[in-house]
Structure formats: structure tokens, C-alpha cells
Short mmCIF file of C-alpha atoms in Angstrom, two decimals:
data_model
loop_
_atom_site.label_atom_id
_atom_site.label_comp_id
_atom_site.label_asym_id
_atom_site.label_seq_id
_atom_site.Cartn_x
_atom_site.Cartn_y
_atom_site.Cartn_z
CA MET V 1 -42.38 39.59 40.76
CA PRO V 2 -38.59 40.04 41.12
CA LEU V 3 -37.33 43.02 43.09
CA GLN V 4 -35.57 45.58 40.89
CA VAL V 5 -32.25 46.71 42.39
CA SER V 6 -31.87 50.47 42.11
CA ASN V 7 -29.41 51.31 44.94
CA TYR V 8 -26.31 50.60 42.86
CA SER V 9 -23.32 52.87 42.33
CA TRP V 10 -20.96 53.33 39.40
CA GLN V 11 -17.75 55.07 38.48
CA GLN V 12 -15.89 55.45 35.21
CA THR V 13 -12.64 56.31 33.53
CA SER V 14 -12.04 57.01 29.87
CA THR V 15 -11.54 53.27 29.23
CA ALA V 16 -13.57 51.41 31.87
CA VAL V 17 -16.77 51.47 33.93
CA PHE V 18 -17.02 50.09 37.51
CA ILE V 19 -20.50 49.13 38.84
CA SER V 20 -21.24 47.99 42.40
CA VAL V 21 -24.57 46.17 42.86
CA PRO V 22 -25.54 45.24 46.46
CA LEU V 23 -27.43 41.92 46.63
CA ARG V 24 -28.26 40.37 49.98
CA GLY V 25 -27.11 36.73 50.26
CA VAL V 26 -25.71 36.59 46.73
CA SER V 27 -23.38 33.67 45.83
CA VAL V 28 -21.58 32.45 42.75
CA ARG V 29 -23.82 29.39 42.60
CA ASP V 30 -27.13 31.27 42.62
CA ALA V 31 -26.26 34.40 40.59
CA ASP V 32 -27.06 34.34 36.84
CA VAL V 33 -25.05 37.03 35.01
CA PHE V 34 -25.80 37.82 31.36
CA CYS V 35 -23.71 40.46 29.55
CA THR V 36 -23.44 41.67 25.96
CA GLU V 37 -21.93 44.79 24.44
CA ASN V 38 -25.12 46.88 25.11
CA TYR V 39 -26.95 44.99 27.87
CA LEU V 40 -26.14 43.76 31.42
CA LYS V 41 -28.42 41.65 33.61
CA VAL V 42 -28.03 39.93 37.00
CA ASN V 43 -30.71 37.52 38.26
CA SER V 44 -30.29 36.37 41.87
CA PRO V 45 -33.79 35.51 43.20
CA PRO V 46 -35.61 37.45 44.42
CA PHE V 47 -33.46 40.32 43.11
CA LEU V 48 -33.10 41.47 39.50
CA PHE V 49 -30.67 44.03 38.13
CA GLU V 50 -30.51 45.10 34.51
CA VAL V 51 -29.10 48.09 32.67
CA PHE V 52 -29.13 49.16 29.02
CA LEU V 53 -25.61 50.56 28.61
CA TYR V 54 -24.93 54.01 27.23
CA ALA V 55 -22.25 52.79 24.77
CA PRO V 56 -20.86 49.42 23.62
CA ILE V 57 -18.39 47.53 25.83
CA ASP V 58 -15.97 44.64 25.23
CA ASP V 59 -17.93 41.89 26.93
CA GLU V 60 -15.19 39.27 26.42
CA SER V 61 -12.60 41.19 28.48
CA SER V 62 -15.10 42.47 31.08
CA ARG V 63 -15.19 40.80 34.50
CA ALA V 64 -17.56 40.33 37.47
CA LYS V 65 -16.52 39.68 41.10
CA ILE V 66 -19.12 38.21 43.51
CA GLY V 67 -18.75 38.16 47.28
CA ASN V 68 -19.73 39.86 50.61
CA ASN V 69 -23.33 40.52 49.46
CA ILE V 70 -22.13 42.59 46.49
CA ILE V 71 -21.25 42.17 42.79
CA VAL V 72 -18.58 44.42 41.32
CA PHE V 73 -18.45 44.70 37.51
CA THR V 74 -15.42 45.95 35.58
CA LEU V 75 -16.60 46.80 32.05
CA HIS V 76 -14.05 47.81 29.40
CA LYS V 77 -15.25 50.36 26.84
CA LYS V 78 -14.79 49.74 23.15
CA GLU V 79 -14.12 53.43 22.54
CA ALA V 80 -12.24 55.59 25.03
CA ALA V 81 -14.67 58.33 26.06
CA MET V 82 -16.52 59.60 29.13
CA TRP V 83 -20.20 58.56 29.36
CA GLU V 84 -22.86 61.08 30.32
CA THR V 85 -24.95 58.39 32.05
CA LEU V 86 -24.63 54.65 32.73
CA SER V 87 -27.81 53.66 30.90
CA LEU V 88 -29.61 54.93 27.86
CA SER V 89 -32.24 57.56 28.49
CA GLY V 90 -35.70 57.59 26.96
CA VAL V 91 -35.90 53.81 26.48
CA ASP V 92 -39.47 52.49 26.27
CA LYS V 93 -40.63 48.91 26.82
CA GLU V 94 -40.65 48.03 23.12
CA MET V 95 -37.07 49.21 22.69
CA MET V 96 -36.03 47.34 25.85
CA GLN V 97 -37.55 44.16 24.42
CA ARG V 98 -35.70 44.63 21.11
CA ILE V 99 -32.40 45.13 22.93
CA ARG V 100 -32.99 42.03 25.05
CA GLU V 101 -33.82 39.89 21.98
CA LYS V 102 -30.83 41.23 20.05
CA SER V 103 -28.55 40.50 23.01
CA ILE V 104 -29.88 36.95 23.27
CA LEU V 105 -29.35 36.36 19.53
CA GLN V 106 -25.79 37.68 19.78
CA ALA V 107 -25.10 35.40 22.73
CA GLN V 108 -26.52 32.40 20.84
CA GLU V 109 -24.44 33.14 17.74
CA ARG V 110 -21.34 33.54 19.87
CA ALA V 111 -22.04 30.24 21.63
CA LYS V 112 -22.56 28.56 18.26
CA GLU V 113 -19.28 29.96 16.95
CA ALA V 114 -17.54 28.75 20.10
CA MET V 115 -18.98 25.26 19.64
CA GLU V 116 -17.93 25.19 15.98
CA ALA V 117 -14.45 26.37 16.90
CA LYS V 118 -14.25 23.67 19.54
CA ALA V 119 -15.41 21.05 16.98
CA VAL V 120 -12.81 22.25 14.49
CA ALA V 121 -10.12 22.09 17.17
CA ARG V 122 -11.24 18.57 18.09
CA ARG V 123 -11.08 17.47 14.44
CA GLU V 124 -7.63 18.98 14.10
CA ASP V 125 -6.54 17.09 17.20
CA GLN V 126 -7.97 13.87 15.80
CA LYS V 127 -6.26 14.49 12.47
CA TYR V 128 -2.97 15.20 14.19
CA THR V 129 -3.35 12.07 16.34
CA LEU V 130 -4.12 9.99 13.25
CA GLY V 131 -1.07 11.40 11.50
CA VAL V 132 1.14 10.59 14.48
CA MET V 133 -0.23 7.03 14.64
CA MET V 134 0.32 6.54 10.91
CA LYS V 135 3.86 7.84 11.28
CA ILE V 136 4.53 5.43 14.14
CA GLU V 137 3.08 2.55 12.14
CA GLU V 138 5.19 3.56 9.15
CA GLU V 139 8.32 3.58 11.31
CA GLU V 140 7.41 0.17 12.72
CA ARG V 141 6.80 -1.20 9.22
CA LYS V 142 10.12 0.21 8.03
CA LYS V 143 11.86 -1.29 11.03
CA ILE V 144 10.33 -4.70 10.28
CA GLU V 145 11.29 -4.41 6.61
CA ASP V 146 14.87 -3.50 7.60
CA MET V 147 15.00 -6.54 9.87
CA LYS V 148 13.70 -8.73 7.04
CA GLU V 149 16.24 -7.25 4.64
CA ASN V 150 19.07 -7.85 7.12
CA GLU V 151 17.90 -11.42 7.62
CA ARG V 152 17.71 -11.90 3.85
CA ILE V 153 21.25 -10.52 3.40
CA LYS V 154 22.51 -12.74 6.19
CA ALA V 155 20.82 -15.82 4.69
CA THR V 156 22.21 -14.93 1.24
CA LYS V 157 25.74 -14.64 2.62
CA GLU V 158 25.40 -17.98 4.41
CA LEU V 159 24.10 -19.58 1.21
CA GLU V 160 26.98 -18.14 -0.80
CA ALA V 161 29.47 -19.40 1.80
CA TRP V 162 27.88 -22.85 1.66
CA LYS V 163 28.03 -22.84 -2.15
CA GLU V 164 31.70 -21.82 -1.98
CA CYS V 165 32.44 -24.70 0.41
CA GLN V 166 30.60 -27.10 -1.90
CA ARG V 167 32.55 -25.79 -4.90
CA LYS V 168 35.88 -26.19 -3.13
CA ALA V 169 34.93 -29.70 -2.02
CA GLU V 170 33.96 -30.58 -5.60
CA GLU V 171 37.25 -29.18 -6.91
CA LEU V 172 39.15 -31.21 -4.32
CA LYS V 173 37.33 -34.38 -5.41
CA ILE V 174 38.18 -33.67 -9.05
CA ILE V 175 41.85 -33.13 -8.18
CA GLN V 176 41.96 -36.37 -6.17
CA ARG V 177 40.27 -38.24 -9.04
CA GLU V 178 42.79 -36.86 -11.55
CA GLU V 179 45.70 -37.81 -9.28
CA LYS V 180 44.31 -41.32 -8.94
CA LEU V 181 43.93 -41.66 -12.72
CA TYR V 182 47.44 -40.33 -13.20
CA HIS V 183 48.91 -42.95 -10.82
CA GLN V 184 46.90 -45.73 -12.49
CA GLU V 185 48.11 -44.67 -15.93
CA LYS V 186 51.71 -44.48 -14.69
CA GLN V 187 51.44 -47.96 -13.21
CA MET V 188 50.05 -49.36 -16.47
CA LYS V 189 52.95 -47.80 -18.44
CA GLU V 190 55.46 -49.43 -16.09
CA GLU V 191 53.77 -52.82 -16.51
CA ARG V 192 53.87 -52.44 -20.31
CA LYS V 193 57.58 -51.61 -20.19
CA LYS V 194 58.26 -54.71 -18.09
CA LEU V 195 56.26 -56.91 -20.50
CA LYS V 196 58.07 -55.45 -23.50
CA HIS V 197 61.45 -56.00 -21.86
CA LYS V 198 60.64 -59.66 -21.20
CA CYS V 199 59.62 -60.19 -24.81
CA LEU V 200 62.80 -58.59 -26.21
CA THR V 201 65.12 -60.61 -23.91
CA GLY V 202 63.61 -64.04 -24.58
CA ASN V 203 66.03 -66.41 -26.31
CA SER V 204 69.04 -64.72 -27.95
CA ALA V 205 70.35 -68.09 -29.40
CA SER V 206 67.96 -68.22 -32.28
CA LYS V 207 68.04 -65.02 -34.34
CA ASN V 208 65.28 -66.11 -36.69
CA LEU V 209 62.98 -66.90 -33.81
CA ALA V 210 63.73 -63.57 -32.23
CA THR V 211 63.17 -61.77 -35.54
CA LYS V 212 59.95 -63.73 -36.06
CA GLY V 213 58.89 -62.93 -32.54
CA ARG V 214 59.52 -59.25 -33.07
CA ASN V 215 57.65 -59.31 -36.40
CA SER V 216 54.71 -61.16 -34.89
CA GLU V 217 54.73 -58.75 -31.95
CA ASN V 218 54.61 -55.75 -34.32
CA ILE V 219 51.79 -57.36 -36.28
CA PHE V 220 49.88 -57.97 -33.03
CA PHE V 221 50.18 -54.32 -31.98
CA GLU V 222 49.21 -53.08 -35.46
CA LYS V 223 46.14 -55.33 -35.39
CA LEU V 224 45.13 -53.95 -32.03
CA LYS V 225 45.51 -50.41 -33.37
CA GLU V 226 43.39 -51.20 -36.43
CA ASP V 227 40.65 -52.83 -34.33
CA SER V 228 40.37 -49.72 -32.13
CA ILE V 229 39.26 -47.50 -35.07
CA PRO V 230 35.58 -48.00 -36.08
CA ALA V 231 34.60 -48.49 -39.69
CA PRO V 232 33.11 -45.55 -41.59
CA ARG V 233 29.32 -45.33 -41.73
CA SER V 234 27.75 -46.38 -45.00
CA VAL V 235 25.90 -43.81 -47.08
CA GLY V 236 22.17 -44.22 -47.51
CA SER V 237 18.82 -42.40 -47.68
CA ILE V 238 15.66 -42.74 -45.64
CA LYS V 239 12.28 -42.15 -47.23
CA ILE V 240 9.55 -40.68 -45.04
CA SER V 241 5.91 -40.59 -46.15
CA PHE V 242 3.48 -38.25 -44.36
CA THR V 243 -0.23 -38.96 -44.07
CA PRO V 244 -2.05 -36.43 -46.26
CA ARG V 245 -4.43 -34.05 -44.48
CA VAL V 246 -7.97 -35.05 -45.28
CA PHE V 247 -10.83 -32.67 -44.42
CA PRO V 248 -14.19 -34.36 -43.91
CA THR V 249 -16.08 -31.37 -45.23
CA ALA V 250 -16.60 -30.50 -48.83
CA LEU V 251 -14.06 -28.26 -50.55
CA ARG V 252 -16.49 -25.35 -50.79
CA GLU V 253 -16.94 -25.52 -46.99
CA SER V 254 -13.30 -26.19 -46.14
CA GLN V 255 -11.54 -23.94 -43.60
CA VAL V 256 -7.99 -24.80 -44.61
CA ALA V 257 -7.06 -21.14 -45.07
CA GLU V 258 -8.41 -20.18 -41.66
CA GLU V 259 -6.58 -23.09 -40.00
CA GLU V 260 -3.31 -22.22 -41.70
CA GLU V 261 -3.69 -18.57 -40.64
CA TRP V 262 -4.41 -19.61 -37.04
CA LEU V 263 -1.33 -21.88 -36.98
CA HIS V 264 0.78 -19.04 -38.40
CA LYS V 265 -0.44 -16.63 -35.72
CA GLN V 266 0.23 -19.16 -32.98
CA ALA V 267 3.79 -19.67 -34.21
CA GLU V 268 4.36 -15.90 -34.34
CA ALA V 269 2.95 -15.51 -30.82
CA ARG V 270 5.29 -18.21 -29.48
CA ARG V 271 8.27 -16.60 -31.18
CA ALA V 272 7.29 -13.17 -29.81
CA MET V 273 6.82 -14.60 -26.32
CA ASN V 274 10.22 -16.24 -26.33
CA THR V 275 11.96 -13.08 -27.57
CA ASP V 276 10.03 -10.44 -25.61
CA ILE V 277 10.18 -12.17 -22.23
CA PRO V 278 13.76 -13.20 -21.50
CA GLU V 279 12.74 -14.25 -17.98
CA LEU V 280 10.99 -17.33 -19.46
CA CYS V 281 14.31 -18.82 -20.51
CA ASP V 282 15.17 -19.75 -16.91
CA LEU V 283 11.69 -20.99 -15.97
CA LYS V 284 10.29 -24.48 -16.07
CA GLU V 285 7.37 -25.26 -18.34
CA GLU V 286 4.89 -25.31 -15.43
CA GLU V 287 6.17 -21.92 -14.23
CA LYS V 288 5.17 -20.30 -17.54
CA ASN V 289 1.48 -20.74 -16.68
CA PRO V 290 -0.27 -17.47 -15.59
CA GLU V 291 -2.45 -19.38 -13.10
CA TRP V 292 0.64 -20.91 -11.48
CA LEU V 293 2.25 -17.45 -11.27
CA LYS V 294 -0.96 -16.04 -9.73
CA ASP V 295 -0.96 -18.73 -7.01
CA LYS V 296 2.74 -18.06 -6.40
CA GLY V 297 2.03 -14.33 -6.01
CA ASN V 298 -0.81 -15.07 -3.56
CA LYS V 299 1.54 -17.17 -1.39
CA LEU V 300 4.16 -14.40 -1.42
CA PHE V 301 1.47 -11.85 -0.47
CA ALA V 302 0.43 -14.02 2.46
CA THR V 303 4.05 -13.94 3.73
CA GLU V 304 4.10 -10.10 3.33
CA ASN V 305 6.74 -10.29 0.57
CA TYR V 306 4.88 -7.73 -1.53
CA LEU V 307 7.70 -6.86 -3.97
CA ALA V 308 8.19 -10.51 -4.96
CA ALA V 309 4.40 -10.91 -5.31
CA ILE V 310 4.30 -7.89 -7.67
CA ASN V 311 7.06 -9.49 -9.81
CA ALA V 312 5.03 -12.70 -10.08
CA TYR V 313 1.87 -10.80 -11.07
CA ASN V 314 3.84 -8.69 -13.59
CA LEU V 315 5.10 -11.79 -15.41
CA ALA V 316 1.65 -13.38 -15.34
CA ILE V 317 0.12 -10.21 -16.85
CA ARG V 318 2.74 -10.21 -19.60
CA LEU V 319 1.71 -13.78 -20.41
CA ASN V 320 -2.03 -13.05 -20.25
CA ASN V 321 -3.34 -9.51 -19.70
CA LYS V 322 -7.02 -10.50 -19.71
CA ILE V 323 -7.21 -11.98 -16.20
CA PRO V 324 -8.77 -9.35 -13.88
CA LEU V 325 -7.66 -11.07 -10.65
CA LEU V 326 -4.01 -10.42 -11.55
CA TYR V 327 -4.66 -6.64 -11.58
CA LEU V 328 -6.76 -6.86 -8.40
CA ASN V 329 -4.06 -8.74 -6.48
CA ARG V 330 -1.31 -6.43 -7.75
CA ALA V 331 -3.41 -3.43 -6.62
CA ALA V 332 -3.56 -4.94 -3.11
CA CYS V 333 0.27 -5.21 -3.10
CA HIS V 334 0.60 -1.58 -4.21
CA LEU V 335 -1.74 -0.51 -1.40
CA LYS V 336 0.45 -2.29 1.14
CA LEU V 337 3.55 -0.54 -0.29
CA LYS V 338 1.75 2.87 -0.45
CA ASN V 339 2.08 2.97 -4.27
CA LEU V 340 -1.35 4.61 -4.38
CA HIS V 341 -1.40 5.81 -7.99
CA LYS V 342 -0.40 2.34 -9.24
CA ALA V 343 -3.12 0.81 -7.06
CA ILE V 344 -5.68 3.13 -8.70
CA GLU V 345 -4.43 2.18 -12.19
CA ASP V 346 -4.62 -1.58 -11.52
CA SER V 347 -8.10 -1.32 -9.95
CA SER V 348 -9.36 0.70 -12.93
CA LYS V 349 -7.85 -1.84 -15.36
CA ALA V 350 -9.59 -4.69 -13.53
CA LEU V 351 -12.94 -2.83 -13.79
CA GLU V 352 -12.36 -2.38 -17.54
CA ILE V 353 -11.92 -6.13 -17.95
CA LEU V 354 -14.85 -7.06 -15.67
CA ILE V 355 -17.52 -6.25 -18.23
CA PRO V 356 -20.37 -6.84 -18.62
CA PRO V 357 -21.32 -6.53 -14.90
CA VAL V 358 -22.93 -9.88 -14.00
CA ALA V 359 -23.45 -11.83 -10.79
CA ASP V 360 -20.38 -14.04 -11.35
CA ASN V 361 -17.96 -11.09 -11.26
CA ALA V 362 -19.81 -9.05 -8.58
CA ASN V 363 -17.33 -9.93 -5.83
CA ALA V 364 -14.33 -8.97 -7.99
CA ARG V 365 -15.95 -5.66 -9.02
CA MET V 366 -16.70 -4.81 -5.37
CA LYS V 367 -13.05 -5.48 -4.41
CA ALA V 368 -11.85 -3.27 -7.26
CA TYR V 369 -14.09 -0.37 -6.16
CA ILE V 370 -13.05 -0.72 -2.50
CA ARG V 371 -9.32 -0.84 -3.28
CA ARG V 372 -9.51 2.14 -5.61
CA GLY V 373 -11.62 4.05 -3.07
CA THR V 374 -9.09 3.26 -0.33
CA ALA V 375 -6.25 4.60 -2.49
CA PHE V 376 -8.23 7.79 -3.20
CA CYS V 377 -8.89 8.33 0.52
CA GLN V 378 -5.21 7.86 1.39
CA LEU V 379 -4.47 10.53 -1.21
CA GLU V 380 -7.09 12.70 0.64
CA LEU V 381 -9.37 12.63 -2.43
CA TYR V 382 -12.36 11.80 -0.25
CA VAL V 383 -15.09 12.66 -2.78
CA GLU V 384 -13.70 10.21 -5.36
CA GLY V 385 -13.19 7.61 -2.65
CA LEU V 386 -16.80 7.97 -1.47
CA GLN V 387 -18.05 7.46 -5.04
CA ASP V 388 -16.19 4.13 -5.27
CA TYR V 389 -17.47 2.99 -1.86
CA GLU V 390 -21.04 3.86 -2.89
CA ALA V 391 -20.54 1.86 -6.11
CA ALA V 392 -19.41 -1.10 -3.96
CA LEU V 393 -22.51 -0.71 -1.76
CA LYS V 394 -24.73 -0.91 -4.86
CA ILE V 395 -23.23 -4.35 -5.52
CA ASP V 396 -23.56 -5.54 -1.88
CA PRO V 397 -25.86 -3.18 0.09
CA SER V 398 -25.81 -5.40 3.22
CA ASN V 399 -22.03 -5.22 3.79
CA LYS V 400 -21.68 -3.56 7.21
CA ILE V 401 -17.93 -2.94 6.92
CA VAL V 402 -18.32 -1.03 3.65
CA GLN V 403 -21.26 0.92 5.11
CA ASN V 404 -19.20 1.99 8.14
CA ASP V 405 -16.23 3.04 5.99
CA ALA V 406 -18.49 5.06 3.69
CA GLU V 407 -20.04 6.81 6.71
CA LYS V 408 -16.57 7.71 8.01
CA ILE V 409 -15.66 9.21 4.64
CA ARG V 410 -18.89 11.27 4.63
CA ASN V 411 -18.05 12.62 8.08
CA ILE V 412 -14.57 13.59 6.92
CA ILE V 413 -16.02 15.38 3.86
CA GLN V 414 -18.55 17.26 6.00
CA GLY V 415 -15.81 18.28 8.42
CA THR V 416 -13.67 19.56 5.53
CA GLU V 417 -16.60 21.62 4.21
CA LEU V 418 -17.15 23.18 7.65
CA GLU V 419 -13.49 24.14 7.86
CA SER V 420 -13.59 25.76 4.42
CA LYS V 421 -16.65 27.83 5.46
#
């Protein structure tokens, strides 16, 4: 049985109570002090001191000082008033037990609240740390993009300077070629003048021969002039006979009308494609293939040139908007560029095309759910994001990475609910 301490002393003011409890050999390590607003207990084996207080106190601001075989309590009253006695009078064992149990419950609730507050503070610290890390990563990414842009501008300027040098060199070659032709032509004219002068100053003794020579010379030059002009093309007509279309089926089963309608639609589609997409005018024939554009976009994505990859996927989608991988890959680019709403739209469009859900398109559907769920989570729409991750787990339940991400999202949602409570 513990020894009840009764030789204590106490004093009071209107706002505080001071209690001195002598305990032989008491130390901070061995003393167990329990205090609530209506109950105070000290357990230091073999001694026990407890008191059921006359009025409520502020147990959070109250203090206890242990040393020199004595414990001194400083208890602050909740209401400023003088107490008639330190402890309640007329308290039986049943009432003492109720007060003890109530005090223990209050202490437990307070400890629980303290733990919850500490957990909330820890989550806030984690959230703040995550935000700081994301900000640092964003700054690093922007710095890298600025470096890439500067390098691109530098390379573009160097290319333009090289093109300008090539253009000037080409112009210089043209000028030199024209000068050379001009000198050759001038030399030929001088030679013709010399030849003409020799012919005119041949033999002045015979006038008839000179006149004949001049006439023959004029005839020779006229003949050369006539020979240099080609003869006009003769008029004629060419007959072309086309092989008649022969359908092997009977006339009642013929599909001539359907074929003609299909050809008409194809021609209209080609005309619409050529008019609606002016970018196709500068492309080669192989570059107008959506599959080629998709592979080009994938290569650009691998080099982290996300804007160029999006342009490639955009043109491929305009050529054929029924390929789900184009929307999936463009959603991945939008995620990298933090265009979260566009990533959600492309992932949803891919899921609309990937119907019916079969085993062949299971991998594509899982990617679409994961990318849309990631975009939702980055927008802090964790409930929608968890739904998409759970849909991905239904497709591949054994995927550990998706399981871990879904568990993290559940923890975030539970932490948000605790904060709202």
C-alpha cells in the first residue's frame, strides 16, 4: 500500500495556488505527476499524494518544481477568486473514482488532439517541402529550357550567316560567269569585224567580182538566218481510245453507283485536305503519312523537344483523328509542359476511341487512365485521380508502381479529410 502524504502546506492568491508537498528522496526521474483542471496526483514510491481541487485550474500554464525532497506546485486558477479549502469536501469513494476516470479521459483526449495536431503540422511541413522541391525543379527546368533556346538562337544565327555567305559566293560566281561571257562575246564580235573587213578589201580591180562577192556574201548570211528559224509545227489530231469498264457481275448486282460515289468522296476529301492543311504544301509525300509523323513526334519527345513533338502529333491528328496513340503521346507532352487540362482532354479522347475494351488495347487504356489521373492529381483533384488509378489497376492488378501511386493518393485524401475535420 502506498503511503498517503498528508503533511503538505498550501497558500493562495486570487489568481494562483501554491502547494508544497514534502517527499523524502524525490527526484525528477522517479516522480510521476498527473494534473488536470480538477485533479492533482503525485506518485513517487512509496509515497502517494492526491487532491481533488476546490475549483478548476489552468493545467496547461501550471508548473511543478522538484528538488530538495520537496515538490512545489504553482497552479493558476481559471477564475480569480479565493478558495475556502484546497480540496472538495464531502467527496466519497464513488465520486473520487468518477473524478479520476474523467481526468484520465480528458488527458487521453488532450494527448490525442496533440498527436493529431503534430500529424497535421508534419503533413504541412511535407507539403511545404514538396512545394519547395517542385519550385526548384521548375526553376531548373526553366533554366535548361532557356539554355536550349539560347543555343537554338545561336545555331539559327550561325546558319543564317552561313546561308548569307553561300548566297554572296553564288552571286559572285554568277557575276564572274557573266563577265566571262561578256568578254567572249566581245572577242567574237571583233573577229567577225576583222573577217568582214578582209572580205570587203579583197580585189578592188574587178568590180563585178567584188559586186558578186558582196551579193554572194549577203545570200550566205541570209541563208544562215533562215536556217536558224525552225519550221512551224504541222496541225494534226490524235485519237485516244479508252478501254470500256466491264463489270464481271450481272447488271442487277452491279455496284457502279456505289463505286462512283466512293470515288467522288475520295476526290472531295483530297481537295479538302489540300485546302484545309496549308502545311502539306511544303511536305514531301512520305511526310504526309500519319504514322511517319507519329514516329517523328516520338523521336522529338525522346530529345525533350516537347513543343515540336506536339506540332507533329497535331498534324498527324488532322490527317487521321482515329489513331488513339496520337492523343496518348500528345497527352504525355502536355504533362511534361504542365498543360494539365489539355492532357486530360487528350487522355479522355484516347479512351473514347479505345472501344470496345479488349485485350489488344489494354496497355493503351491503362496509359490513358494513368496520364489523366496524374493530371488530376497535379491539379489537386485527388478523388478524380484516384478513380483513374483504380481503373488502371482493374486492367493490370499486378502493377506495383500503379499500386504504390494509388496508395499515396489515398493517404493524401485521408490527410485532407482529417484537416477539414
